mmCIF file of C-alpha atoms in Angstrom:
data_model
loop_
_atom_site.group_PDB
_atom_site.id
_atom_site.type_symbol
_atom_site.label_atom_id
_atom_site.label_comp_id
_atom_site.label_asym_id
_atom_site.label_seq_id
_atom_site.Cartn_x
_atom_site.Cartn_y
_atom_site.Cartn_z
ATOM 1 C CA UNK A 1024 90.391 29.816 109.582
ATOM 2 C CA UNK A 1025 89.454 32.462 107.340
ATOM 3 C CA UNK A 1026 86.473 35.219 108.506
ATOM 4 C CA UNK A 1027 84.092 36.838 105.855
ATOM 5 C CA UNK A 1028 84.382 40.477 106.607
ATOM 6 C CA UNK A 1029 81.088 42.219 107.137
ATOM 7 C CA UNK A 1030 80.011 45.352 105.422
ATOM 8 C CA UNK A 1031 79.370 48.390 108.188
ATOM 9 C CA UNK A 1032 77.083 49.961 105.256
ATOM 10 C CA UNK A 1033 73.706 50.506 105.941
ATOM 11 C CA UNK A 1034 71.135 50.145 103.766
ATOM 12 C CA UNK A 1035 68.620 52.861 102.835
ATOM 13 C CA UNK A 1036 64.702 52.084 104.142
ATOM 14 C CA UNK A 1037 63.888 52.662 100.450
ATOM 15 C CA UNK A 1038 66.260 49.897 99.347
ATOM 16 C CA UNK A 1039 64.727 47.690 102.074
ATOM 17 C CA UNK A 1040 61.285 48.919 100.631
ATOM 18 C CA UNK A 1041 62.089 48.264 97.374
ATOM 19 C CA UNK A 1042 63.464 44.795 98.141
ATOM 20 C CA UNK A 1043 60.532 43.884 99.878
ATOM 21 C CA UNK A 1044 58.471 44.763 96.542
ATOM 22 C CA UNK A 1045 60.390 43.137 94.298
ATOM 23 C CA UNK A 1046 60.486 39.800 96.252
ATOM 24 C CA UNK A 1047 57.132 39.843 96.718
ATOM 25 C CA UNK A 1048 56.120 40.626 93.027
ATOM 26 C CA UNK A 1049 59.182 37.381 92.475
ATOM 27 C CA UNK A 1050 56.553 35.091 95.020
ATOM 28 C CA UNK A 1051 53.486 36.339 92.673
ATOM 29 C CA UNK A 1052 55.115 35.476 89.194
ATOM 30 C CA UNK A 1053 55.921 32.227 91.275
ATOM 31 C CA UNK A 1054 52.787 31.445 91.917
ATOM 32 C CA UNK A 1055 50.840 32.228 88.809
ATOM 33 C CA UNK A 1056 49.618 35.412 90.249
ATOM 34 C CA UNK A 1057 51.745 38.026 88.086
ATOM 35 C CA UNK A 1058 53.306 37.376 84.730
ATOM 36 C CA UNK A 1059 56.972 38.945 84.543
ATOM 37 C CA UNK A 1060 57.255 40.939 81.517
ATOM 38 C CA UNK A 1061 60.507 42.367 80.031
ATOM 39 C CA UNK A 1062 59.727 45.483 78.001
ATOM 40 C CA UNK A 1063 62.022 45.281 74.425
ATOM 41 C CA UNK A 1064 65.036 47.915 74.854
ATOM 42 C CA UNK A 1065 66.519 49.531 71.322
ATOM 43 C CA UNK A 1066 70.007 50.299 71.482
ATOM 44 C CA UNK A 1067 72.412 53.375 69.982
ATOM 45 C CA UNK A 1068 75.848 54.037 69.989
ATOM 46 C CA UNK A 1069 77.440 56.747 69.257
ATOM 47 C CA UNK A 1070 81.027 57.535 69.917
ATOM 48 C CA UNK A 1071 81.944 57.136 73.732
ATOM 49 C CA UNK A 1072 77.911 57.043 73.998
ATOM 50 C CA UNK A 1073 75.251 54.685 74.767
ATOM 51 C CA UNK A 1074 71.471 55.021 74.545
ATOM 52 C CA UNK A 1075 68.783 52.264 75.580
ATOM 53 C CA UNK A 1076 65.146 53.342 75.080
ATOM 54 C CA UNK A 1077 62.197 51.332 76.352
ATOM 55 C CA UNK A 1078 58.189 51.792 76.059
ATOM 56 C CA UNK A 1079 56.234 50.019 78.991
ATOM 57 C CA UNK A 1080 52.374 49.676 79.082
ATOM 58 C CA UNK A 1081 50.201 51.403 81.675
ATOM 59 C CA UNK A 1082 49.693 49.876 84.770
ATOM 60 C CA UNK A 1083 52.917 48.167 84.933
ATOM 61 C CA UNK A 1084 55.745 47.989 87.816
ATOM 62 C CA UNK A 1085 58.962 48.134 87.180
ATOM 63 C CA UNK A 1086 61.808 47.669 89.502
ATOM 64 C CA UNK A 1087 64.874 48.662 88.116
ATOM 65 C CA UNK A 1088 68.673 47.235 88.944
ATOM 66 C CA UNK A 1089 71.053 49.491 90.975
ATOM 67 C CA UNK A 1090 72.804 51.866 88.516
ATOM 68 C CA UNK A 1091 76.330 52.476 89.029
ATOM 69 C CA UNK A 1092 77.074 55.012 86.892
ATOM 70 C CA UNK A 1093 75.299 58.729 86.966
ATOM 71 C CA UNK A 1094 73.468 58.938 83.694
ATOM 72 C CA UNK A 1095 71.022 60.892 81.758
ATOM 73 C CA UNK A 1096 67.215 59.823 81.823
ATOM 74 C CA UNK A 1097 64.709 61.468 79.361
ATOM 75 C CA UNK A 1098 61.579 60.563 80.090
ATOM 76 C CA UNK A 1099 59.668 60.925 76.642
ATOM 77 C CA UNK A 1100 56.152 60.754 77.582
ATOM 78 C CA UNK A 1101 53.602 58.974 79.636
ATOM 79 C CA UNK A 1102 52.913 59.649 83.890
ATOM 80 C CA UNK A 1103 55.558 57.250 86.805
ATOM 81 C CA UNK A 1104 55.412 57.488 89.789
ATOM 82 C CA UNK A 1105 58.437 56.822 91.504
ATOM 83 C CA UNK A 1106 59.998 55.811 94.598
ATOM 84 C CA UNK A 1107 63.620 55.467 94.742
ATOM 85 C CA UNK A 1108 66.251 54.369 97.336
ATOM 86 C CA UNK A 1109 65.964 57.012 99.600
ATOM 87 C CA UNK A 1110 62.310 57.010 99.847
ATOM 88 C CA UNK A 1111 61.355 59.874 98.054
ATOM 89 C CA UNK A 1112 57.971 59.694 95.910
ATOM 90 C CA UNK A 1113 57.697 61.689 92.967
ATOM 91 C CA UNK A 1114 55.648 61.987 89.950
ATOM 92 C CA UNK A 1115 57.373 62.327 86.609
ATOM 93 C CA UNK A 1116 55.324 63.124 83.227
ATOM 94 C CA UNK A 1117 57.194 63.576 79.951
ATOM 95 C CA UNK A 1118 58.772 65.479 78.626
ATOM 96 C CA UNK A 1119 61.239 65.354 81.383
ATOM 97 C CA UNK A 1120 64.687 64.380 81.748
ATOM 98 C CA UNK A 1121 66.805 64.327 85.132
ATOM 99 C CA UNK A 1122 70.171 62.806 86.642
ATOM 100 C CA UNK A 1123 70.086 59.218 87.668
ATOM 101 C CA UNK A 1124 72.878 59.200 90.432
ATOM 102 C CA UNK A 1125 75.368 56.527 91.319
ATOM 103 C CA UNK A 1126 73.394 54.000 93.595
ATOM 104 C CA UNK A 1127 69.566 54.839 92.608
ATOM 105 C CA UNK A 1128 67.074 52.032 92.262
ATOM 106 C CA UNK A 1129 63.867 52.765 91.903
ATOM 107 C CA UNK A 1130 59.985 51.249 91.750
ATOM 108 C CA UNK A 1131 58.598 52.418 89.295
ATOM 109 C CA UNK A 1132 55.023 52.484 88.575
ATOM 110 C CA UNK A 1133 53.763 53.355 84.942
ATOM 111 C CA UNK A 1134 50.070 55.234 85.149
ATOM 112 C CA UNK A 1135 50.192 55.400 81.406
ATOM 113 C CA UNK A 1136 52.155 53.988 78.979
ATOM 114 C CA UNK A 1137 55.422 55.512 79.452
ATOM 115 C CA UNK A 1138 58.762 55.865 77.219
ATOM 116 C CA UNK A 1139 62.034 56.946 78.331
ATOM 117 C CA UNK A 1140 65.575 56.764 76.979
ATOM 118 C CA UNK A 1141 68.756 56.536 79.346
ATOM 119 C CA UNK A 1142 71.812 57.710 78.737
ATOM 120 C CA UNK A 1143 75.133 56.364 79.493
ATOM 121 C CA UNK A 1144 79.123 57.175 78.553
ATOM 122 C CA UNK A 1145 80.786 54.186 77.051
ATOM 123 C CA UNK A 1146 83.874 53.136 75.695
ATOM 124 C CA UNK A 1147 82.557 49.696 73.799
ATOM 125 C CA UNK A 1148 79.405 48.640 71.487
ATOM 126 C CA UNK A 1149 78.300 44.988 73.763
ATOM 127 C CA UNK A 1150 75.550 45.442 75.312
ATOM 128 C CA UNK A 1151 76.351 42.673 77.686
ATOM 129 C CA UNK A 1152 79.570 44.682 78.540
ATOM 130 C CA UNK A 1153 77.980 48.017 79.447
ATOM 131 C CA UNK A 1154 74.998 46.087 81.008
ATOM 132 C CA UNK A 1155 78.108 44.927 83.597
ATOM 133 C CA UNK A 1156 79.333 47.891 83.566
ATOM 134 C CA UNK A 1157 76.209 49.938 84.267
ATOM 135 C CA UNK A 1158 74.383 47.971 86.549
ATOM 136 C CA UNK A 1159 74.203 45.546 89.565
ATOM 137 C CA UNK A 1160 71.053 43.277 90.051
ATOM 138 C CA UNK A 1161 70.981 43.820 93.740
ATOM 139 C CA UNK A 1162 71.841 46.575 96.533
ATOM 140 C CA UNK A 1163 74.682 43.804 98.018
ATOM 141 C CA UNK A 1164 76.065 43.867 94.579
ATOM 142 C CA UNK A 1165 76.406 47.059 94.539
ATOM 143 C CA UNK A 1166 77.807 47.226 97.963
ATOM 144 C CA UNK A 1167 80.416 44.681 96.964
ATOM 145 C CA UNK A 1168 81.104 46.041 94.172
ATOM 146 C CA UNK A 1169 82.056 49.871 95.952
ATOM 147 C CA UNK A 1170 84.158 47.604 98.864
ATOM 148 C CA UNK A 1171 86.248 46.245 95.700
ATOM 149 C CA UNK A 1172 86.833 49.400 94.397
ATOM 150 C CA UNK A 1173 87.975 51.382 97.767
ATOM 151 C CA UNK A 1174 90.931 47.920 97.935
#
């Protein structure tokens, strides 16, 4: 008989936080209570470079996927404030730009309308590709996908 392994890793309180957000905003769009909305992303490449920029209305919270890859993040204007996975709160108004490290995911709420642009190095022009590449949807994705890596 064959045993799943279990992970030893332990999971930030801000994941858990952030988690606990996102489900419940999931149980509001359910419901009828919140409508989801998926801000429009423009794309450049540039050799071994990728850019996404997005613009997302005041008053809107965003929960981003689990970036696996540090990256550059220009924030171009508007006011977020942020909580990220190791439940530190901060307030970011553009112009700004910062580090996202390997393993952040963040709640993000936009006080004003807000634009930033992300950064990323990149070997290939699908979006698709470096979307796999760049990202995890969940914190046990992520966590999977570092166990795969150290084997």
């Amino acid at each position: 008989m064959l045993a799943r392994k279990e992970s030893n890793a332990v999971i930030p309180h801000g994941v858990q936080q952030i988690e606990s957000l996102k489900s419940v905003m999931q149980e509001a769009i359910t419901r009828g209570l919140l409508e989801e909305y998926n801000p429009p992303v423009d794309h450049l490449f540039c050799k071994g470079m990728y850019a996404r920029r997005n613009v997302v209305p005041a008053g809107m919270t965003v929960i981003t996927k689990v970036h696996t890859r540090e990256h550059i993040c220009i924030v171009l204007y508007g006011t977020c404030h942020i909580y990220d996975q190791d439940g530190i709160r901060s307030v970011v108004t553009g112009p700004d730009m910062f580090v996202t490290k390997v393993g952040t995911v963040r709640a993000i709420y936009c006080a004003t309308e807000t634009s930033w642009i992300n950064v990323h190095w990149s070997d290939t022009d699908s979006v698709d590709e470096i979307e796999s590449q760049i990202f995890e949807e969940t914190y046990d994705d992520y966590q999977r996908r570092l166990e795969r890596l150290e084997h």
